[in-house]
Amino acid sequence: IGRRPDALALYAAAGSIETTPMQRAWRVRAALRAQDWRAVRSAIEALPAAEREAPEWIYWLGRAHAAAGNRDQAESLYLRIAGEAHFYGMLAAEEFGQPFMPPPATAALARAKLEEAERDPSLRRALALYQLDMRTEALREWVWGVRNRDEAFRVAAAHLALRHELYDRTINTAELANPNSNFELRFLTPYRDLIEPQVRAQGLDLGWVYGIMRQESRFVIPARSSAGAQGLMQVMPDTGKWVANRIGMANYHPRLLTDPNTNVLLGTSYMRLIMEGLDDHPVLASAGYNAGP
């Protein structure tokens, strides 16, 4: 019921009946959607202690105090998570005007650990299958190879994937190793010679384009979704046609979406068109990227 306009009233009517962690979280979100800061504070403070310590609720409790004019209490909450390597740590740091500083790069990789990853039978099979363009089978082998392994092995496997330009495996394996570290492996910027000229031509922010691309395809050129979106920027055929008409591309055909240059041209052009239609609001444009024209 969290998205219903009467959600807060329904939660209030429920009184003190036992609720699940998900229901309690949605009660907070319902209050946030209504921008009822008193209800936000009440819902967070009613959470069990373990749930209340989640970074998102520490941050939003701080916002609720700030909205009530309790700046000292708000800042004490922000300080608890400011600078931590997650989204709410970044937001909390911004409350103090502090830009986010990624943690230092991962310490030098031990040669022995990299050699262990190189010798691993599952990873060796995965690399061979990728060479044969058998991506589904390769993915299964890779996932099997990094299961139940320690962080150091997974970091080594991520470096191995990067060496072979398997960017999706690099990112996912590094996140599996430690979701709050390994930034240099988790946030890659490949294909710069292809992407930067298109970004400049469209007047877009390079980091924004890379963020969309990372989320959409994990930088897999032949990526194809179950809905039919294709390529680095996961452009739908109908969206590609619409954008092509808007930018005067006369020779558009859906098969061109598999060409990285065309895919990035259409994807970045689409981002620019969305931005123009949404008053240059990057948050709305990011949400609109998947919504279609």
Coordinates of C-alpha atoms in Angstrom, one line a residue:
I1 CA 0.0 0.0 0.0
G2 CA 3.0 2.3 0.2
R3 CA 2.3 4.0 -3.1
R4 CA -1.4 4.6 -2.5
P5 CA -2.4 8.2 -1.8
D6 CA -4.1 7.1 1.4
A7 CA -1.2 4.9 2.6
L8 CA -0.5 6.9 5.7
A9 CA -4.1 6.8 6.8
L10 CA -4.2 3.0 6.3
Y11 CA -1.0 2.5 8.3
A12 CA -2.4 4.7 11.1
A13 CA -5.6 2.6 11.0
A14 CA -3.6 -0.6 11.4
G15 CA -2.5 0.6 14.8
S16 CA 0.0 -1.6 16.6
I17 CA -0.6 -4.8 14.7
E18 CA 2.6 -6.7 14.0
T19 CA 4.3 -5.7 10.7
T20 CA 7.1 -7.1 8.6
P21 CA 10.4 -5.3 7.9
M22 CA 9.2 -4.6 4.4
Q23 CA 5.9 -3.1 5.6
R24 CA 7.7 -0.9 8.2
A25 CA 10.0 0.3 5.5
W26 CA 7.1 1.2 3.2
R27 CA 5.5 3.1 6.0
V28 CA 8.5 5.4 6.1
R29 CA 8.4 5.7 2.3
A30 CA 4.7 6.5 2.4
A31 CA 5.5 9.4 4.8
L32 CA 8.4 10.5 2.5
R33 CA 6.1 10.5 -0.5
A34 CA 3.6 12.7 1.4
Q35 CA 6.5 14.9 2.6
D36 CA 5.0 14.5 6.1
W37 CA 8.2 15.0 8.1
R38 CA 6.6 14.4 11.4
A39 CA 5.3 11.1 10.1
V40 CA 8.7 10.3 8.7
R41 CA 10.3 10.8 12.1
S42 CA 7.6 8.8 13.9
A43 CA 7.9 5.9 11.5
I44 CA 11.7 5.7 11.7
E45 CA 11.8 6.1 15.4
A46 CA 9.3 3.2 15.7
L47 CA 11.6 0.8 13.8
P48 CA 13.4 -1.9 15.7
A49 CA 16.9 -0.8 16.6
A50 CA 18.6 -3.0 14.0
E51 CA 16.5 -1.6 11.2
R52 CA 16.8 1.9 12.4
E53 CA 20.6 1.7 12.0
A54 CA 20.3 1.3 8.2
P55 CA 22.1 4.3 6.5
E56 CA 18.9 5.3 4.6
W57 CA 16.9 5.7 7.8
I58 CA 19.7 7.5 9.6
Y59 CA 19.8 10.0 6.7
W60 CA 16.1 10.5 6.4
L61 CA 15.7 10.9 10.2
G62 CA 18.3 13.6 9.9
R63 CA 16.2 15.3 7.1
A64 CA 13.1 15.0 9.3
H65 CA 14.9 16.8 12.2
A66 CA 16.2 19.4 9.8
A67 CA 12.7 20.0 8.5
A68 CA 11.5 20.6 12.0
G69 CA 14.4 23.1 12.6
N70 CA 16.4 20.7 14.8
R71 CA 19.7 21.4 12.9
D72 CA 22.0 20.1 15.6
Q73 CA 20.2 16.8 15.8
A74 CA 20.1 16.5 12.1
E75 CA 23.9 17.1 11.8
S76 CA 24.7 14.6 14.5
L77 CA 22.8 12.0 12.4
Y78 CA 24.5 13.0 9.1
L79 CA 27.9 12.8 10.8
R80 CA 27.3 9.1 11.6
I81 CA 27.3 8.2 7.9
A82 CA 28.9 11.1 6.1
G83 CA 31.6 10.0 3.7
E84 CA 30.8 6.3 3.8
A85 CA 31.0 4.7 0.4
H86 CA 27.3 4.4 -0.3
F87 CA 24.6 6.7 -1.7
Y88 CA 23.3 8.0 1.7
G89 CA 26.9 8.5 2.9
M90 CA 27.3 10.8 -0.2
L91 CA 24.1 12.7 0.6
A92 CA 25.0 13.1 4.2
A93 CA 28.5 14.5 3.3
E94 CA 26.8 16.9 0.9
E95 CA 24.9 18.4 3.8
F96 CA 28.2 19.7 5.0
G97 CA 29.3 20.8 1.6
Q98 CA 31.8 17.9 1.3
P99 CA 32.3 16.4 -2.2
F100 CA 32.3 12.6 -2.3
M101 CA 35.8 11.2 -2.2
P102 CA 36.1 7.6 -3.4
P103 CA 38.2 5.3 -1.2
P104 CA 41.8 4.8 -2.2
A105 CA 42.4 2.4 -5.1
T106 CA 42.6 -1.3 -4.1
A107 CA 46.1 -2.2 -2.8
A108 CA 48.4 -3.8 -5.3
L109 CA 47.1 -7.2 -6.3
A110 CA 49.2 -10.1 -5.1
R111 CA 50.7 -11.9 -8.1
A112 CA 50.0 -15.2 -6.4
K113 CA 46.3 -14.5 -6.1
L114 CA 46.1 -13.4 -9.8
E115 CA 47.8 -16.6 -10.8
E116 CA 45.3 -18.6 -8.8
A117 CA 42.5 -16.9 -10.7
E118 CA 44.3 -17.5 -14.0
R119 CA 44.6 -21.2 -13.2
D120 CA 41.0 -21.7 -12.0
P121 CA 39.3 -24.3 -14.2
S122 CA 35.9 -22.5 -14.3
L123 CA 37.4 -19.2 -15.1
R124 CA 39.6 -20.7 -17.8
R125 CA 36.5 -22.4 -19.3
A126 CA 34.6 -19.2 -19.1
L127 CA 37.3 -17.2 -21.0
A128 CA 37.4 -19.9 -23.7
L129 CA 33.6 -19.8 -24.1
Y130 CA 33.7 -16.0 -24.3
Q131 CA 36.2 -16.4 -27.2
L132 CA 33.7 -18.6 -28.9
D133 CA 31.0 -16.0 -28.3
M134 CA 29.0 -18.5 -26.2
R135 CA 28.1 -15.8 -23.7
T136 CA 25.4 -17.7 -21.8
E137 CA 27.6 -20.7 -21.1
A138 CA 30.6 -18.5 -20.3
L139 CA 28.5 -16.5 -17.8
R140 CA 27.5 -19.7 -16.0
E141 CA 31.1 -20.9 -15.8
W142 CA 32.2 -17.5 -14.4
V143 CA 29.5 -17.3 -11.8
W144 CA 30.4 -20.9 -10.7
G145 CA 34.0 -20.0 -10.6
V146 CA 33.7 -17.0 -8.2
R147 CA 31.0 -18.5 -5.9
N148 CA 32.0 -19.1 -2.3
R149 CA 35.4 -17.5 -2.9
D150 CA 37.2 -15.0 -0.7
E151 CA 37.4 -11.3 -1.4
A152 CA 41.0 -11.4 -2.6
F153 CA 40.2 -14.1 -5.2
R154 CA 37.2 -12.2 -6.5
V155 CA 39.2 -9.0 -6.8
A156 CA 41.8 -11.0 -8.8
A157 CA 39.1 -12.5 -10.9
A158 CA 37.8 -9.0 -11.6
H159 CA 41.2 -7.9 -12.7
L160 CA 41.4 -10.9 -15.0
A161 CA 38.1 -10.0 -16.5
L162 CA 39.2 -6.5 -17.1
R163 CA 42.4 -7.7 -18.8
H164 CA 40.1 -9.6 -21.3
E165 CA 37.7 -6.5 -21.6
L166 CA 34.9 -8.4 -20.0
Y167 CA 33.6 -5.3 -18.4
D168 CA 30.3 -6.7 -17.1
R169 CA 32.2 -9.5 -15.3
T170 CA 34.7 -7.0 -14.0
I171 CA 32.0 -4.8 -12.4
N172 CA 29.8 -7.6 -11.1
T173 CA 32.7 -9.6 -9.6
A174 CA 34.3 -6.6 -8.0
E175 CA 30.9 -5.7 -6.4
L176 CA 30.6 -9.3 -5.2
A177 CA 34.0 -9.0 -3.6
N178 CA 33.1 -5.8 -1.8
P179 CA 30.2 -3.5 -2.7
N180 CA 31.8 -0.5 -0.8
S181 CA 35.3 -0.7 -2.3
N182 CA 37.1 -1.5 -5.6
F183 CA 35.8 1.7 -7.2
E184 CA 38.4 1.5 -9.9
L185 CA 36.9 -1.8 -11.0
R186 CA 33.3 -1.1 -10.4
F187 CA 33.0 2.2 -12.2
L188 CA 34.8 1.8 -15.5
T189 CA 35.0 4.2 -18.5
P190 CA 35.7 2.0 -21.5
Y191 CA 35.4 2.9 -25.2
R192 CA 36.4 6.5 -24.5
D193 CA 37.4 7.1 -28.1
L194 CA 33.9 6.2 -29.2
I195 CA 31.9 7.9 -26.5
E196 CA 33.6 11.2 -25.7
P197 CA 33.1 12.7 -29.2
Q198 CA 29.4 11.9 -29.1
V199 CA 29.1 13.3 -25.6
R200 CA 30.8 16.5 -26.6
A201 CA 28.6 16.8 -29.7
Q202 CA 25.4 16.5 -27.6
G203 CA 26.6 18.8 -24.8
L204 CA 26.1 16.1 -22.2
D205 CA 27.9 15.3 -19.0
L206 CA 30.3 12.4 -19.6
G207 CA 29.8 10.9 -16.1
W208 CA 26.0 10.9 -16.7
V209 CA 26.3 9.1 -20.0
Y210 CA 28.7 6.5 -18.5
G211 CA 26.3 6.0 -15.6
I212 CA 23.3 5.3 -18.0
M213 CA 25.4 3.0 -20.1
R214 CA 26.8 1.1 -17.1
Q215 CA 23.3 0.6 -15.7
E216 CA 21.8 -0.3 -19.1
S217 CA 24.3 -2.7 -20.6
R218 CA 27.3 -3.1 -18.3
F219 CA 29.3 -2.1 -21.4
V220 CA 28.4 -5.3 -23.3
I221 CA 28.2 -4.3 -26.9
P222 CA 25.9 -7.2 -28.0
A223 CA 23.7 -6.8 -25.0
R224 CA 20.0 -7.5 -25.8
S225 CA 17.2 -7.3 -23.3
S226 CA 14.1 -9.5 -23.2
A227 CA 12.1 -6.5 -24.4
G228 CA 14.3 -6.0 -27.4
A229 CA 16.6 -3.1 -26.3
Q230 CA 20.0 -3.4 -27.9
G231 CA 23.6 -2.4 -27.6
L232 CA 25.7 -0.3 -25.2
M233 CA 22.8 2.1 -24.5
Q234 CA 20.0 -0.4 -24.8
V235 CA 18.1 1.4 -27.5
M236 CA 14.7 0.0 -28.4
P237 CA 14.1 -0.3 -32.2
D238 CA 11.1 2.1 -32.1
T239 CA 13.0 4.6 -30.0
G240 CA 15.9 4.4 -32.4
K241 CA 13.5 5.1 -35.3
W242 CA 12.0 8.1 -33.5
V243 CA 15.4 9.5 -32.6
A244 CA 16.7 8.9 -36.1
N245 CA 13.8 10.9 -37.5
R246 CA 14.5 13.7 -35.1
I247 CA 18.1 14.0 -35.9
G248 CA 17.7 13.5 -39.7
M249 CA 19.3 10.0 -40.0
A250 CA 18.0 8.9 -43.3
N251 CA 19.3 5.3 -43.4
Y252 CA 18.0 4.0 -40.1
H253 CA 17.3 0.3 -39.7
P254 CA 17.0 -1.6 -36.4
R255 CA 20.0 -3.8 -37.3
L256 CA 22.1 -0.6 -37.0
L257 CA 21.6 -0.7 -33.2
T258 CA 24.2 -3.5 -33.0
D259 CA 26.8 -1.1 -34.4
P260 CA 28.4 0.7 -31.4
N261 CA 28.9 4.0 -33.1
T262 CA 25.3 4.2 -34.2
N263 CA 24.0 2.9 -30.9
V264 CA 25.9 5.6 -29.0
L265 CA 24.9 8.3 -31.5
L266 CA 21.2 7.4 -31.0
G267 CA 21.5 6.9 -27.3
T268 CA 23.2 10.2 -26.6
S269 CA 20.9 12.0 -29.0
Y270 CA 18.0 10.5 -27.1
M271 CA 19.4 11.7 -23.8
R272 CA 19.8 15.2 -25.2
L273 CA 16.2 15.2 -26.5
I274 CA 14.9 14.0 -23.1
M275 CA 16.9 16.7 -21.3
E276 CA 15.5 19.4 -23.5
G277 CA 11.9 18.2 -22.9
L278 CA 12.4 18.1 -19.2
D279 CA 13.9 21.5 -18.5
D280 CA 17.5 20.0 -18.4
H281 CA 16.6 18.0 -15.2
P282 CA 19.1 15.1 -15.2
V283 CA 17.2 13.1 -12.6
L284 CA 13.9 13.2 -14.5
A285 CA 15.8 12.6 -17.7
S286 CA 17.5 9.5 -16.2
A287 CA 14.1 8.1 -15.3
G288 CA 12.7 9.1 -18.7
Y289 CA 15.5 7.2 -20.5
N290 CA 13.7 3.9 -20.0
A291 CA 10.2 5.3 -20.4
G292 CA 10.4 5.8 -24.2
P293 CA 9.6 8.9 -26.3

